[in-house]
Structures are given as C-alpha cells and as structure tokens.
XYZ file of C-alpha atoms in Angstrom:
713
model
C 24.577 -44.667 -97.763
C 22.206 -43.493 -95.227
C 19.440 -45.701 -94.331
C 16.028 -44.501 -94.084
C 13.777 -44.538 -91.077
C 11.685 -47.784 -91.808
C 7.790 -46.327 -91.165
C 6.090 -49.631 -91.433
C 3.651 -52.017 -92.986
C 0.746 -50.650 -94.322
C -2.312 -51.841 -96.680
C -3.468 -50.021 -99.227
C -6.394 -50.503 -101.323
C -6.930 -49.441 -104.124
C -9.386 -48.859 -106.502
C -9.929 -48.095 -110.872
C -12.697 -46.584 -111.856
C -13.799 -43.635 -114.608
C -13.909 -40.290 -113.839
C -17.656 -39.795 -114.325
C -20.111 -36.337 -115.169
C -23.514 -35.323 -113.767
C -25.185 -33.826 -116.829
C -27.600 -30.925 -116.438
C -29.821 -30.259 -119.206
C -33.712 -27.868 -120.200
C -36.291 -29.212 -117.833
C -38.361 -30.769 -120.153
C -36.239 -31.107 -123.309
C -36.281 -33.935 -124.761
C -32.763 -33.021 -127.403
C -30.994 -32.469 -124.246
C -32.102 -35.984 -122.482
C -30.665 -37.511 -125.866
C -28.028 -36.161 -126.324
C -26.445 -36.586 -122.514
C -27.484 -40.555 -123.089
C -25.082 -40.093 -126.312
C -22.792 -38.976 -124.685
C -23.014 -41.268 -121.523
C -23.232 -44.448 -123.929
C -19.695 -43.639 -124.882
C -18.245 -43.249 -121.522
C -17.005 -45.988 -119.290
C -19.473 -45.891 -116.935
C -21.109 -43.854 -118.436
C -24.958 -45.413 -117.044
C -24.197 -43.970 -114.351
C -24.240 -40.319 -114.680
C -27.039 -39.362 -113.205
C -29.116 -36.307 -115.594
C -30.568 -33.317 -113.897
C -33.438 -31.282 -115.426
C -32.924 -27.009 -114.730
C -34.900 -25.476 -114.669
C -35.224 -21.626 -115.945
C -34.792 -19.961 -112.546
C -31.625 -22.307 -111.732
C -33.242 -23.734 -109.236
C -31.676 -27.627 -107.897
C -34.577 -29.837 -106.489
C -33.712 -31.637 -103.330
C -34.662 -35.089 -105.303
C -31.812 -33.895 -108.131
C -29.342 -33.195 -105.628
C -29.198 -36.227 -103.265
C -29.266 -38.691 -106.511
C -25.938 -36.529 -107.091
C -23.700 -37.171 -104.053
C -25.227 -40.973 -103.765
C -23.858 -41.470 -107.410
C -20.462 -39.385 -106.400
C -19.865 -37.705 -109.236
C -16.696 -35.292 -110.056
C -17.528 -33.095 -111.938
C -20.805 -31.276 -114.431
C -21.619 -31.066 -118.068
C -23.608 -28.486 -119.448
C -25.399 -29.828 -121.999
C -28.189 -27.287 -123.435
C -27.611 -24.142 -120.267
C -26.336 -20.937 -120.590
C -22.836 -20.412 -118.166
C -25.512 -18.769 -115.327
C -27.632 -21.392 -115.191
C -25.177 -23.807 -115.601
C -22.816 -22.045 -112.969
C -25.862 -21.350 -110.634
C -26.449 -25.515 -110.799
C -23.017 -26.985 -110.679
C -22.855 -24.725 -107.851
C -25.690 -25.974 -105.652
C -24.264 -29.070 -106.414
C -20.774 -28.410 -104.820
C -19.292 -29.457 -108.724
C -17.423 -27.645 -111.019
C -18.755 -27.313 -114.233
C -17.551 -27.267 -117.210
C -18.967 -27.117 -121.555
C -20.082 -30.914 -122.955
C -17.691 -29.133 -126.162
C -14.571 -30.295 -123.269
C -15.900 -32.810 -121.333
C -13.394 -35.493 -123.672
C -10.501 -33.299 -123.444
C -7.302 -34.165 -122.481
C -6.148 -33.711 -119.360
C -9.761 -32.339 -117.838
C -11.059 -34.302 -114.937
C -14.427 -35.374 -117.118
C -12.634 -37.014 -119.856
C -10.256 -39.353 -117.569
C -12.402 -41.813 -118.823
C -12.020 -43.936 -121.985
C -14.772 -45.763 -124.824
C -16.527 -48.660 -122.779
C -15.093 -50.768 -125.552
C -11.893 -50.348 -123.659
C -12.757 -52.235 -121.007
C -12.481 -55.856 -121.263
C -16.378 -57.358 -121.314
C -17.833 -58.922 -118.682
C -21.109 -61.068 -118.235
C -23.014 -60.859 -121.738
C -21.737 -58.217 -123.000
C -19.127 -59.493 -125.286
C -21.640 -60.049 -127.832
C -24.292 -57.859 -129.583
C -25.583 -55.684 -127.526
C -28.368 -53.342 -128.541
C -29.390 -49.961 -128.666
C -32.218 -48.093 -129.488
C -34.154 -47.989 -132.975
C -33.611 -45.388 -135.336
C -35.586 -42.241 -135.122
C -36.679 -44.306 -131.467
C -38.923 -42.626 -128.828
C -37.556 -41.415 -125.329
C -37.996 -44.731 -123.446
C -35.820 -46.905 -125.680
C -32.674 -44.304 -125.811
C -32.937 -44.332 -122.102
C -33.612 -48.129 -121.972
C -30.713 -48.551 -124.428
C -28.898 -46.040 -125.352
C -27.864 -44.923 -128.672
C -24.546 -43.987 -130.671
C -24.413 -40.937 -133.100
C -22.028 -41.795 -136.308
C -18.785 -40.160 -135.109
C -19.157 -42.744 -132.414
C -19.850 -45.153 -134.107
C -16.679 -44.742 -136.223
C -14.548 -44.914 -133.578
C -16.039 -48.555 -132.034
C -14.824 -49.679 -135.346
C -14.688 -53.638 -135.410
C -14.068 -53.338 -131.586
C -17.796 -53.011 -130.570
C -20.922 -55.139 -131.605
C -24.213 -53.234 -131.753
C -27.156 -52.981 -133.840
C -30.614 -51.890 -133.589
C -33.206 -54.101 -133.094
C -36.647 -54.396 -135.465
C -38.475 -54.183 -132.775
C -38.969 -52.706 -128.974
C -39.308 -56.101 -127.494
C -35.923 -57.353 -127.923
C -35.125 -53.787 -125.534
C -37.298 -55.380 -122.836
C -35.288 -58.699 -123.447
C -31.884 -57.058 -122.835
C -32.535 -54.600 -120.141
C -33.413 -58.609 -118.571
C -30.019 -60.343 -119.884
C -27.535 -57.224 -119.728
C -27.497 -56.659 -123.439
C -28.080 -53.262 -123.964
C -25.318 -50.447 -124.862
C -25.817 -49.561 -121.667
C -24.812 -52.143 -119.440
C -21.415 -51.946 -122.174
C -20.763 -49.572 -120.077
C -20.957 -50.872 -116.843
C -18.300 -53.179 -117.566
C -16.290 -53.744 -114.794
C -17.192 -50.955 -113.195
C -19.252 -51.377 -109.869
C -20.069 -49.990 -106.387
C -17.314 -51.715 -103.636
C -18.107 -50.520 -100.149
C -22.059 -49.653 -99.719
C -24.346 -48.526 -96.533
C -27.821 -47.950 -95.721
C -30.998 -50.370 -96.854
C -30.776 -50.460 -100.173
C -26.739 -51.338 -100.023
C -26.958 -53.908 -97.341
C -30.852 -55.048 -98.841
C -30.503 -54.189 -101.999
C -34.250 -54.168 -103.873
C -36.953 -56.088 -105.769
C -36.962 -56.184 -109.289
C -38.337 -52.637 -111.063
C -39.588 -52.035 -113.476
C -41.297 -48.166 -114.254
C -43.684 -47.189 -116.645
C -44.211 -44.653 -119.200
C -45.085 -43.033 -121.987
C -43.275 -44.041 -125.035
C -41.828 -39.963 -125.117
C -41.832 -39.058 -121.055
C -38.884 -36.212 -120.380
C -39.818 -36.712 -116.996
C -40.100 -39.905 -116.864
C -37.594 -41.053 -118.602
C -35.263 -38.923 -116.542
C -36.534 -40.272 -113.287
C -35.924 -43.389 -114.654
C -32.389 -42.922 -115.842
C -31.294 -41.854 -113.199
C -33.201 -44.466 -110.367
C -30.616 -47.287 -112.544
C -27.430 -45.080 -112.118
C -28.119 -45.834 -108.195
C -29.417 -49.062 -109.033
C -26.334 -51.467 -106.858
C -24.626 -53.064 -109.152
C -22.317 -55.897 -106.771
C -23.234 -56.016 -103.681
C -27.170 -56.995 -103.081
C -27.706 -56.318 -106.759
C -31.050 -54.582 -107.761
C -32.407 -54.684 -111.398
C -33.938 -51.491 -112.491
C -36.180 -51.821 -116.342
C -38.222 -49.110 -118.275
C -41.174 -50.350 -120.272
C -43.647 -48.044 -122.270
C -47.287 -47.859 -121.076
C -48.890 -50.639 -122.961
C -46.308 -52.179 -125.194
C -45.960 -55.446 -122.437
C -48.233 -57.459 -122.765
C -47.449 -57.680 -126.591
C -43.699 -59.108 -126.047
C -44.661 -62.918 -125.376
C -40.979 -63.695 -123.609
C -41.149 -61.105 -121.129
C -43.354 -62.578 -118.235
C -40.943 -65.584 -118.421
C -37.705 -63.678 -118.686
C -38.057 -62.272 -116.228
C -39.961 -64.401 -113.646
C -35.823 -67.021 -115.109
C -34.647 -63.211 -113.444
C -35.709 -63.382 -110.133
C -35.703 -67.320 -109.356
C -31.754 -66.589 -110.335
C -30.316 -63.559 -109.443
C -32.889 -61.934 -106.927
C -33.107 -63.008 -103.317
C -35.753 -61.052 -102.390
C -39.101 -60.204 -101.034
C -41.870 -58.416 -102.920
C -40.505 -60.301 -106.054
C -41.034 -56.882 -108.386
C -41.843 -52.619 -107.678
C -44.300 -51.353 -110.784
C -43.245 -47.658 -110.589
C -45.008 -45.315 -112.502
C -45.283 -40.841 -112.901
C -47.879 -41.162 -115.217
C -49.585 -44.490 -115.341
C -52.499 -45.037 -113.195
C -52.107 -47.642 -110.243
C -54.487 -49.917 -111.840
C -53.119 -49.834 -115.029
C -50.265 -50.487 -112.824
C -52.182 -53.335 -111.683
C -53.195 -55.050 -115.031
C -49.514 -55.111 -116.053
C -48.985 -57.660 -112.580
C -51.530 -59.706 -113.711
C -50.220 -59.842 -117.192
C -46.679 -61.332 -116.018
C -48.845 -63.639 -113.143
C -48.121 -61.705 -110.497
C -49.806 -61.794 -106.903
C -50.209 -57.968 -105.287
C -48.998 -57.534 -101.213
C -49.763 -54.195 -100.926
C -47.159 -52.249 -97.761
C -44.666 -54.752 -98.065
C -41.482 -54.013 -96.027
C -38.154 -55.364 -98.498
C -36.881 -58.654 -97.449
C -33.822 -60.649 -98.279
C -32.815 -63.615 -97.171
C -30.397 -65.521 -98.690
C -30.622 -69.271 -100.107
C -34.147 -69.556 -98.000
C -36.546 -71.623 -100.029
C -39.472 -69.382 -102.010
C -42.312 -69.697 -101.207
C -45.646 -70.509 -104.574
C -45.093 -67.548 -106.866
C -44.091 -64.181 -107.583
C -45.104 -60.494 -105.984
C -45.135 -57.055 -106.127
C -45.602 -53.970 -105.094
C -47.212 -50.526 -106.501
C -45.941 -47.326 -106.654
C -43.514 -47.843 -103.815
C -40.478 -45.039 -103.652
C -37.950 -46.434 -105.352
C -35.108 -43.929 -103.414
C -35.810 -46.355 -100.841
C -33.816 -49.394 -101.854
C -31.235 -47.939 -104.449
C -30.134 -44.443 -102.654
C -27.426 -44.820 -100.465
C -23.919 -44.343 -99.709
C -21.045 -46.150 -101.854
C -17.216 -46.328 -102.726
C -16.470 -47.140 -106.741
C -14.521 -49.205 -108.557
C -13.314 -52.616 -109.200
C -10.711 -53.276 -106.179
C -6.913 -54.697 -105.130
C -5.189 -55.123 -102.402
C -1.309 -53.394 -101.918
C 0.634 -54.377 -98.700
C 3.964 -51.182 -98.684
C 6.503 -51.097 -96.942
C 7.410 -47.268 -96.620
C 10.233 -45.502 -95.604
C 11.284 -42.070 -94.752
C 11.430 -40.295 -98.063
C 10.108 -41.267 -101.872
C 8.593 -45.240 -101.947
C 8.569 -46.861 -104.858
C 4.791 -48.429 -105.659
C 3.702 -50.540 -108.597
C 0.397 -53.100 -108.310
C -1.469 -54.891 -111.407
C -4.557 -52.931 -112.570
C -7.680 -54.642 -111.028
C -9.158 -53.478 -114.639
C -8.674 -55.013 -117.617
C -8.008 -52.499 -120.158
C -7.392 -53.299 -124.125
C -7.709 -50.098 -125.738
C -5.734 -46.843 -124.763
C -8.167 -44.978 -122.485
C -7.215 -42.714 -119.025
C -8.736 -43.344 -115.735
C -9.315 -42.857 -112.399
C -6.845 -43.973 -109.504
C -7.541 -44.040 -105.846
C -5.615 -44.736 -103.301
C -6.592 -46.029 -98.949
C -4.924 -47.067 -96.771
C -4.425 -46.233 -92.814
C -0.219 -44.948 -93.867
C -2.568 -41.199 -95.214
C -4.622 -41.069 -90.977
C -2.414 -38.270 -90.082
C -2.554 -36.326 -93.486
C -4.863 -33.200 -93.458
C -7.627 -33.391 -96.579
C -5.525 -30.394 -98.485
C -5.097 -30.425 -102.141
C -1.008 -29.504 -101.951
C -0.595 -32.221 -99.458
C -1.883 -34.763 -101.466
C 0.710 -33.046 -104.159
C 3.431 -33.672 -101.709
C 2.599 -37.704 -101.335
C 2.579 -38.152 -105.019
C 2.404 -35.283 -107.960
C -0.052 -34.329 -109.237
C -2.413 -36.566 -106.773
C -6.202 -34.954 -104.461
C -8.187 -35.924 -102.310
C -11.638 -37.402 -103.036
C -13.123 -38.199 -99.003
C -10.014 -40.225 -97.232
C -8.272 -41.077 -100.027
C -5.825 -39.992 -103.128
C -6.639 -39.984 -106.370
C -4.860 -39.670 -109.653
C -5.762 -39.139 -113.155
C -3.425 -41.943 -115.345
C -3.659 -43.846 -118.146
C -5.470 -46.992 -118.881
C -2.974 -49.236 -117.924
C -2.808 -53.007 -116.700
C -0.153 -51.864 -114.442
C 0.700 -49.196 -112.648
C 3.782 -47.359 -111.132
C 4.360 -44.169 -108.523
C 6.408 -42.471 -106.168
C 4.520 -41.814 -102.190
C 6.068 -40.341 -99.546
C 4.293 -40.039 -96.632
C 5.287 -36.013 -95.205
C 5.550 -35.956 -92.076
C 3.708 -33.129 -89.893
C 6.591 -30.146 -90.257
C 7.117 -31.041 -93.896
C 3.717 -30.316 -94.110
C 2.677 -27.692 -91.762
C 5.856 -25.463 -93.467
C 4.176 -26.936 -96.528
C 0.239 -25.240 -96.152
C 1.707 -22.074 -93.751
C 3.875 -21.228 -97.735
C 1.216 -21.175 -99.396
C -1.515 -19.389 -97.306
C 0.867 -16.622 -97.299
C 3.860 -14.424 -98.784
C 6.045 -15.957 -96.469
C 6.463 -16.202 -93.120
C 9.026 -16.243 -89.974
C 9.515 -17.385 -86.952
C 8.371 -14.701 -84.609
C 10.711 -12.820 -81.777
C 8.163 -15.657 -79.125
C 8.413 -18.156 -81.705
C 12.636 -18.349 -81.355
C 12.722 -18.510 -77.754
C 9.223 -20.701 -77.362
C 11.421 -22.841 -80.101
C 14.518 -23.199 -78.001
C 12.776 -24.736 -75.342
C 11.047 -27.344 -77.267
C 14.058 -28.526 -78.621
C 15.505 -28.948 -75.407
C 12.295 -29.692 -73.770
C 8.796 -31.526 -73.983
C 6.364 -28.441 -72.849
C 4.224 -30.744 -71.140
C 4.818 -31.010 -67.295
C 4.732 -27.314 -68.362
C 0.936 -28.673 -67.016
C 1.792 -30.131 -63.597
C 0.118 -28.474 -60.473
C 1.704 -25.851 -59.994
C 4.303 -26.205 -62.280
C 3.160 -22.967 -64.275
C 3.160 -20.517 -61.099
C 6.217 -21.676 -59.808
C 8.130 -20.624 -62.381
C 6.163 -17.382 -62.569
C 8.150 -16.802 -59.187
C 11.137 -17.530 -59.903
C 11.559 -16.000 -63.032
C 13.867 -12.673 -63.447
C 11.772 -9.762 -64.325
C 13.742 -7.969 -66.840
C 12.460 -5.513 -69.948
C 8.955 -6.412 -70.175
C 8.292 -6.748 -66.613
C 9.878 -3.257 -65.580
C 8.235 -1.379 -67.910
C 5.303 -2.490 -66.774
C 6.925 -1.605 -62.929
C 7.468 1.983 -64.717
C 3.849 2.560 -66.208
C 2.318 2.161 -62.862
C 5.365 4.793 -61.285
C 4.611 7.619 -63.289
C 0.649 6.357 -64.427
C -0.993 9.677 -61.414
C 2.080 12.144 -62.821
C 5.484 12.659 -61.434
C 6.628 9.258 -59.577
C 8.355 10.610 -55.636
C 12.103 10.578 -55.780
C 11.806 7.673 -53.376
C 9.905 5.553 -55.977
C 12.286 6.337 -58.533
C 15.550 5.236 -56.351
C 13.392 2.319 -54.994
C 13.415 1.389 -58.371
C 16.557 1.667 -59.766
C 17.974 -0.514 -56.922
C 15.158 -2.938 -57.156
C 16.309 -3.048 -60.997
C 20.202 -2.400 -61.536
C 21.544 -4.949 -61.407
C 18.773 -7.370 -62.820
C 21.775 -9.289 -64.588
C 21.257 -12.154 -62.658
C 19.354 -15.007 -62.892
C 16.805 -14.903 -59.943
C 17.197 -17.618 -56.960
C 14.844 -18.845 -54.262
C 14.612 -21.384 -51.517
C 11.074 -23.501 -51.222
C 10.761 -21.277 -48.124
C 11.265 -17.450 -49.888
C 8.597 -19.240 -52.708
C 6.109 -20.228 -50.553
C 5.862 -16.587 -49.023
C 5.161 -15.365 -53.041
C 1.281 -14.586 -52.830
C 0.984 -16.277 -56.117
C 1.472 -19.407 -54.289
C -0.016 -19.740 -51.315
C -2.475 -21.764 -51.855
C 0.078 -24.157 -54.392
C 2.626 -24.600 -52.004
C 2.494 -28.284 -51.210
C 3.004 -28.375 -54.818
C 6.551 -26.019 -54.803
C 9.218 -28.845 -53.705
C 7.842 -30.848 -56.075
C 7.311 -29.103 -58.080
C 10.874 -27.105 -58.099
C 12.171 -31.272 -58.113
C 10.270 -31.635 -61.404
C 11.526 -28.792 -62.387
C 15.597 -30.296 -62.238
C 14.661 -33.547 -64.089
C 13.348 -31.881 -66.532
C 16.495 -29.668 -66.926
C 14.440 -26.257 -66.185
C 16.352 -25.100 -63.259
C 19.216 -26.036 -60.972
C 19.564 -26.696 -57.235
C 22.472 -24.334 -55.657
C 23.646 -22.990 -52.308
C 23.539 -19.223 -51.634
C 27.227 -17.556 -51.077
C 27.367 -14.395 -49.196
C 30.462 -12.394 -48.989
C 30.938 -9.812 -45.935
C 33.719 -7.876 -48.078
C 31.310 -6.688 -50.352
C 28.579 -7.605 -49.877
C 27.473 -9.651 -52.645
C 25.068 -12.364 -52.594
C 25.003 -14.758 -55.085
C 23.717 -18.468 -56.454
C 26.666 -21.503 -56.906
C 25.034 -24.500 -58.184
C 25.401 -27.465 -55.808
C 28.221 -29.422 -57.676
C 30.578 -26.206 -57.639
C 29.708 -27.079 -53.321
C 31.904 -29.767 -52.013
C 34.692 -26.589 -50.851
C 35.308 -24.202 -49.645
C 32.785 -20.524 -50.284
C 34.885 -18.458 -52.041
C 33.171 -14.982 -53.363
C 32.514 -15.217 -57.048
C 31.801 -11.775 -57.106
C 35.888 -10.550 -55.761
C 37.668 -13.487 -54.276
C 37.996 -13.319 -50.951
C 36.558 -16.304 -48.436
C 32.316 -16.112 -48.529
C 29.638 -18.620 -46.347
C 27.163 -20.384 -47.369
C 23.654 -19.242 -46.157
C 22.847 -21.472 -43.801
C 19.384 -22.003 -41.836
C 18.576 -24.203 -38.006
C 18.075 -27.537 -40.600
C 21.534 -26.502 -42.275
C 22.450 -24.903 -45.997
C 19.842 -23.604 -47.654
C 18.850 -25.061 -50.793
C 17.786 -22.505 -53.507
C 17.690 -23.100 -57.065
C 17.083 -21.082 -60.682
C 15.819 -21.521 -64.031
C 17.813 -22.294 -66.889
C 18.484 -19.644 -69.114
C 15.559 -20.714 -72.058
C 12.806 -21.172 -69.485
C 14.089 -17.765 -67.234
C 13.810 -15.675 -70.441
C 11.029 -17.742 -71.541
C 8.977 -16.016 -68.783
C 10.159 -12.914 -69.128
C 9.229 -11.971 -72.153
C 5.463 -13.846 -71.996
C 6.287 -17.485 -73.671
C 4.973 -19.726 -70.741
C 1.525 -19.548 -71.928
C 2.444 -20.670 -75.164
C 4.663 -23.298 -74.398
C 2.057 -24.601 -71.901
C -0.716 -24.042 -75.286
C 1.261 -26.194 -77.330
C 1.379 -28.433 -74.580
C -2.278 -29.214 -73.870
C -3.050 -29.284 -77.890
C 0.256 -31.591 -78.261
C -2.149 -33.449 -75.025
C -5.089 -33.726 -76.877
C -3.694 -34.975 -79.919
C -0.541 -37.016 -79.806
C 2.249 -36.049 -82.966
C 0.797 -32.566 -83.905
C 2.901 -30.278 -85.016
C 2.548 -26.763 -83.579
C 4.223 -23.274 -84.339
C 4.595 -21.211 -81.335
C 4.251 -17.939 -83.387
C 5.194 -16.558 -86.011
C 5.301 -13.599 -88.163
C 2.682 -13.859 -91.412
C 3.363 -11.727 -94.537
C -0.102 -11.113 -97.071
C -0.026 -9.324 -99.792
C 0.339 -5.387 -99.014
C 0.202 -6.515 -94.985
C 1.952 -7.756 -92.451
C 0.122 -9.773 -89.203
C 1.562 -11.830 -86.068
C -0.071 -15.521 -85.475
C 0.808 -17.166 -81.760
C -0.060 -20.580 -83.137
C -0.582 -21.960 -85.951
C 0.049 -25.654 -87.063
C -1.222 -29.431 -87.676
C -3.146 -30.655 -84.780
C -4.490 -34.327 -85.847
C -5.409 -33.917 -89.484
C -7.116 -30.760 -89.101
C -4.912 -27.249 -89.448
C -4.993 -24.439 -86.507
C -3.379 -20.760 -85.816
C -4.969 -18.443 -82.980
C -4.056 -15.916 -80.569
C -2.929 -16.255 -76.765
C -3.086 -13.942 -73.932
C -1.877 -14.053 -70.379
C -5.000 -12.040 -69.023
C -8.376 -12.702 -71.308
C -9.892 -9.182 -70.400
C -7.017 -8.560 -74.444
C -9.302 -10.517 -76.124
C -11.774 -7.088 -77.314
C -14.284 -7.256 -79.724
C -12.070 -6.239 -81.812
C -9.141 -7.864 -80.898
C -11.253 -10.966 -81.596
C -11.945 -9.561 -85.284
C -8.338 -9.285 -86.416
C -7.193 -12.668 -84.596
C -9.873 -14.499 -86.949
C -8.929 -12.695 -89.579
C -5.642 -14.305 -89.947
C -6.900 -17.533 -89.331
C -9.487 -17.125 -92.032
C -6.749 -16.067 -94.029
C -4.742 -18.583 -93.491
C -7.467 -20.788 -94.203
C -7.206 -23.231 -90.889
C -10.247 -25.077 -89.865
C -9.864 -24.364 -86.057
C -9.558 -20.946 -84.594
C -7.474 -21.168 -80.854
C -8.486 -18.299 -77.913
C -6.377 -19.346 -75.247
C -4.872 -17.700 -72.210
C -3.901 -17.812 -68.641
C -6.663 -16.684 -67.095
C -10.885 -17.499 -66.422
C -12.057 -16.549 -70.731
C -15.485 -15.481 -69.149
C -19.047 -16.793 -70.977
C -19.425 -13.385 -72.442
C -16.414 -13.969 -73.910
C -16.883 -16.745 -76.139
C -20.258 -16.083 -76.500
C -19.342 -13.603 -78.825
C -16.066 -15.356 -80.170
C -18.253 -18.368 -81.270
C -20.350 -15.844 -82.901
C -17.512 -14.776 -84.948
C -15.941 -18.295 -86.127
C -19.098 -19.373 -87.029
C -19.670 -16.333 -89.045
C -16.080 -17.091 -90.434
C -16.820 -20.825 -90.864
C -14.484 -21.509 -88.468
C -14.943 -24.263 -85.807
C -13.391 -22.603 -81.951
C -11.021 -24.469 -79.155
C -10.537 -22.526 -76.087
C -8.362 -22.781 -73.908
C -7.943 -21.301 -70.916
C -6.999 -21.462 -66.145
C -9.172 -24.458 -66.805
C -7.047 -27.502 -69.003
C -3.629 -24.620 -68.864
C -3.524 -23.900 -65.070
C -5.889 -26.747 -64.130
C -4.813 -26.760 -60.192
C -4.047 -22.498 -59.488
C -6.862 -21.497 -57.823
C -8.873 -18.525 -59.379
C -8.133 -15.808 -56.549
C -4.167 -16.186 -57.589
C -4.688 -14.648 -61.251
C-alpha cells in the first residue's frame, strides 16, 4: 500500500447551530408580524431571527440592513409580500429569498433546523413556558411568542407551554427567561464577538410600547434578536405603556435580575418609540431607580455596587446590541490530516432529543490556503459551502457527526475552477514550453539582476525573430538583393544553438549597463542548469565552428563536422570559454515565453505556494480565447495578459483581456510586461477593471527587470 503524505496536525473548531432566516413583512402589517412570530416560535433559534418591514416601494432602510447583517442569517423568507418586492428586498440584503411555504421544506437551507423541543432544554426552559394569551395584543406576541394549533400538536408532550391569566406573568417570564421564545434559544448563542456590545454588553433594556404598535414591536423584536447571550449577556424586555404599575412583583424581580446577572452601569435603559420621555421617567421612579443622564455604559466585573439602581432614557440600544459575532455551540477537534480523504468524527456540542436538521461549521488553519469558492468547498467535503472562513454543511441533528475531509492541493483547485469557468481548456503552445521549463527549474532565478537581458542576448534567433527581420527588410518595398543575401547568410544555418563568450556579451548593446553582472549571471545560469560552459572548436579544413561542452574538451579537438583535427579558440589568457543556453530556455526565449516565466516568478515570490498555469486556451460557448496566465495566487484567482512590448496594450486589447478575466470569474486581473507600463495605460486599465469589478495587478520592468536601465528596452 502506498503511503500517503502527512500534511500535519491542525486544530479545528466545530460550531453546531440552526439555519436562520429574516422574515419580510408588509410595513405596518400586524397580521404579517403575527405570522412571522408564530413561525419563529416553532424553530430552534427563532428568537434570533429578525423581522424586516418592507414599504410599498421595496426599499429596505439602512437600519434594517444593519440589523440583518449583524444577525448573520442565511435566507430571506417572504411572509406576505408579492414576489417582485420580496426579491427586491432580498437583493438589498444580499440574501436568497424563499416563500414562507418552503421554510420547512426538507433540503432547503431555511429548513435546516428543528423544533425547539428537539434540543435539550437549558436554564429554566425545561419547565412550563409562557406564550401570548388568546387574542393577545401585539406586544404579548412579540414578548412571549405564540404557536398555532398545528405546531402545538406537533410539540405534543415534549413541550409544556401555557397561556397566562394575566399579562404580569409575561413580564415575569421575560425576567426569568421562561417564555416560549426563550426555549427557541436553548443551546444556541454566540461563541465570539467584537465591538462594544460584544465586549462590554449593555444595561437591561426595557422597550415601552403601545400595546398594538407594529413598529415598536418589530423594533423590540430585532433588538432582542441581537442581544448578547453568553458573552456579557444583555437582557431585553417589552412592556406596555401604563401596564407595569399593576405588576406587583415586577420591580423587585427586576432589581434581583440586575443584582445577580448584570455588572453594567447604568443598570437599566428605558426606551420607546411612542411614549413621551416624562412617561419613561415615571416608570423609572416606579421601579425605584435614579436617572443618570448622559451616562456611558461601563462594566466592572466583580466591583462592589453603589447603593441604589440607575437608569437612562432613550439612548440608542443598537450601540450595545449591534455587533459582529459568530454563532453556535462549539467544540474543538485535533486533526491529523493526510493527502487524500480523511475520516473525521466528533461529538456534537449540542444535545438533541428529537430528530431534526442543523448546520455544522468547521473552522481550521488547514483551510487557510483555499479560495472561498463553492466548488472548492465541495472538494473538501461533499455538499459543503463557505460561510465566511468556515466550511458549512447541512446535516442531521445527531449527537455524533462523521464526515470525510480532503485538503486539495493548489494544482487540483486551479484546474477544478478553470473547468468550472469554461466548456473546456488546454494548455497553450507557449504554456507547454513554459511548463517544460518549470518542470525542471524554479523560475525565481530569472529575477536575478541581468538574467533576462543575458538570456535575450544569448538565445538562438529562430522563426519569430526571422519573421521580424524579414518584416523590417521588406517594409519599404522589395529589399535590395544584397539585403536578401545577407539575411540568407545570417539565418540559413540556424539549426545550431547560439553560444557566446563573456567578452562578446559585454559588447552587446542590450547589456551595456549590465556588463559587471554578466560573469555572475552566466555562472548562476550554469548552476541552475539553464546553460552550459564550453569551448569553440574551429576547423581549418571545412570551416565549421562548433560548441564543444567543457567536459568533452580534455583530449584532442577533432572537428565535430568532418572529423579532422581542429583547434580551440584562444585569446591572450588561454582558451575562450563560451556559454550556451539549454534547449528549453533557448526555445522559451525564442518563442517569447520568458515574460511569462518572469511573471510566474514574480507572482510566486509575492505569494509562495501559488499554482499558476503560464498560458491556456479557454473555450466558452461559441468562442475561444487565450489567456497568458491563470491560477491560484494565495487564496485569490487571477488571470491576465503578458506582453513583451507594453505598447501592445491598446484600448481594444485591454478590453479584450479584462473581458476574458471576467468570463473566468477571477478576483485579480494581471497586466504584465518586461517594458515600462505608462501611468496612462495603468489608469485606463484600472478604470476598466473597476467597471468589471476585478482588482488590477500590474507587473512591469520595475518588478520583472529591476536592474535594467530604461534605455535598454
């Protein structure tokens, strides 16, 4: 059996949680609000699912968008909107929309949850729970929740819930956490958070409302949905205007809550959209608390309390309730990963009592090198998606989870994403040459000062260079006979690779400013296997001049052509050492592949571990295009065009190149040249990339040929 490569040991955080939604309702619609609450009351995590009022024009307010973003839900559900307006609102929230009828459909993302009674209770939610009275005012529905007859029948003996005789019981249940809605949050909370609300928390927040005011009930509902639950928990309650005074034990119970569960100052925030401020002060006085105007929220865990209790009025609660967080009960697993498929098993951090569905999110440094693309998530484990930087799976609500994990290498990821973006693809002619070079040599040595210029001076001019020379010779009409003969003599015997000495290279106009680097560059090329040393044999009999590898020069110097004795070229210091490129580098230079290799080298130097294809033919429906570079650059996808002469980047070429990158779905468009790309060209490319929503990355002479003088282009 072949041994698999060991990738290492990696810690992994596992979070188990329900899929959650945002409910879209008609602005001011009490029926839609009640329907949304009934649905949320029947779902694990329902108390944390926001409700958004959508006006007739379909525009979602910035406040609602902020709330939905902080809630981090997965789907928008239309409760009573028409399809067009529901889609319009969901688009603004960046979510997929589903009709309410599909919310519990097996296989849907919104349905990846379970009834509250399927989760083992926590805290006081294992006993009898309070829900709204029959035909209750809207505030009771928002505060305690309610179930319709179907959901009550489904709960059967697994959920003990009753309708109270008085609304005071709802006030008390909110303090003690024994409402029906509290049951939906059993074993569900945030495990990480940032911001003031996540770090400091907030005071006990009491929202005062008219009994049937939809706007106030929606406002409260969303504030409570965002309250911190385990990290500096914040209590949020709803009470009716003028209704608290008859609640005999409420002030005492509230003070007990402040004393036992909160260490923030001020102790209570009284807020309302409908009650005048003087009414809130009367409530504060009834609760035997002192007003502290303009006080900042502070938290001093364990510090002794000052006598008495304090409150503030109408300070914006979102200050301590809207913050970024990560949801779910968590456990940690140590992974020993190998190349290929790995079997992983772990106990769920959530205890389930009944069948259902749940989301599992996996977070690990093992995934750090993977682009957050849907296809890549599926390569790691079947049916997975990305949620931020975590892998997310829809699974059954089990007490143990088993799955297979594969960490794909960069090559597999690159090819998979290219297959997904095209009908088909193949490596281009230039790409095959470049891959041949890369298979034998790391390209980083090309970035050594003077390396590119020396190779250009040393390579064997073949078809492309001959075509260039012929074009120059004939551009003014028929060439003179002498010119044609000169070209014939120069190119007639070009089957042999070019070789040159240090002295000859020093006289090359392209290396004028780099003469001091030539010996070191040539030796570096030999060390890398890109060139070889030799001597030049000259035959007086047949006139042939030949390169003889240095290892073959220990004996006589027979002519490699006719076989008669020859002689090695010498100067005043002895035999003249000459240098010749190896076959791949020589061909790469002749075919214009060196800029591709330089670009690969520069990009790989910026982000080691990248996988780049140095040229591909990509086929889209009814069209074929060529891309000079495509690949995985860190965790980003890039594609682009590489030119020897930057003047070839005209407006039409830029639009064409960026269009190909957009079709390939990349994050970064590369514009590269061994020459100088002007500020005007950069600006034009940047404008086009901005319109196409891809990031531009420019590489030119300053990155690819840092030592070359501008006069040598």
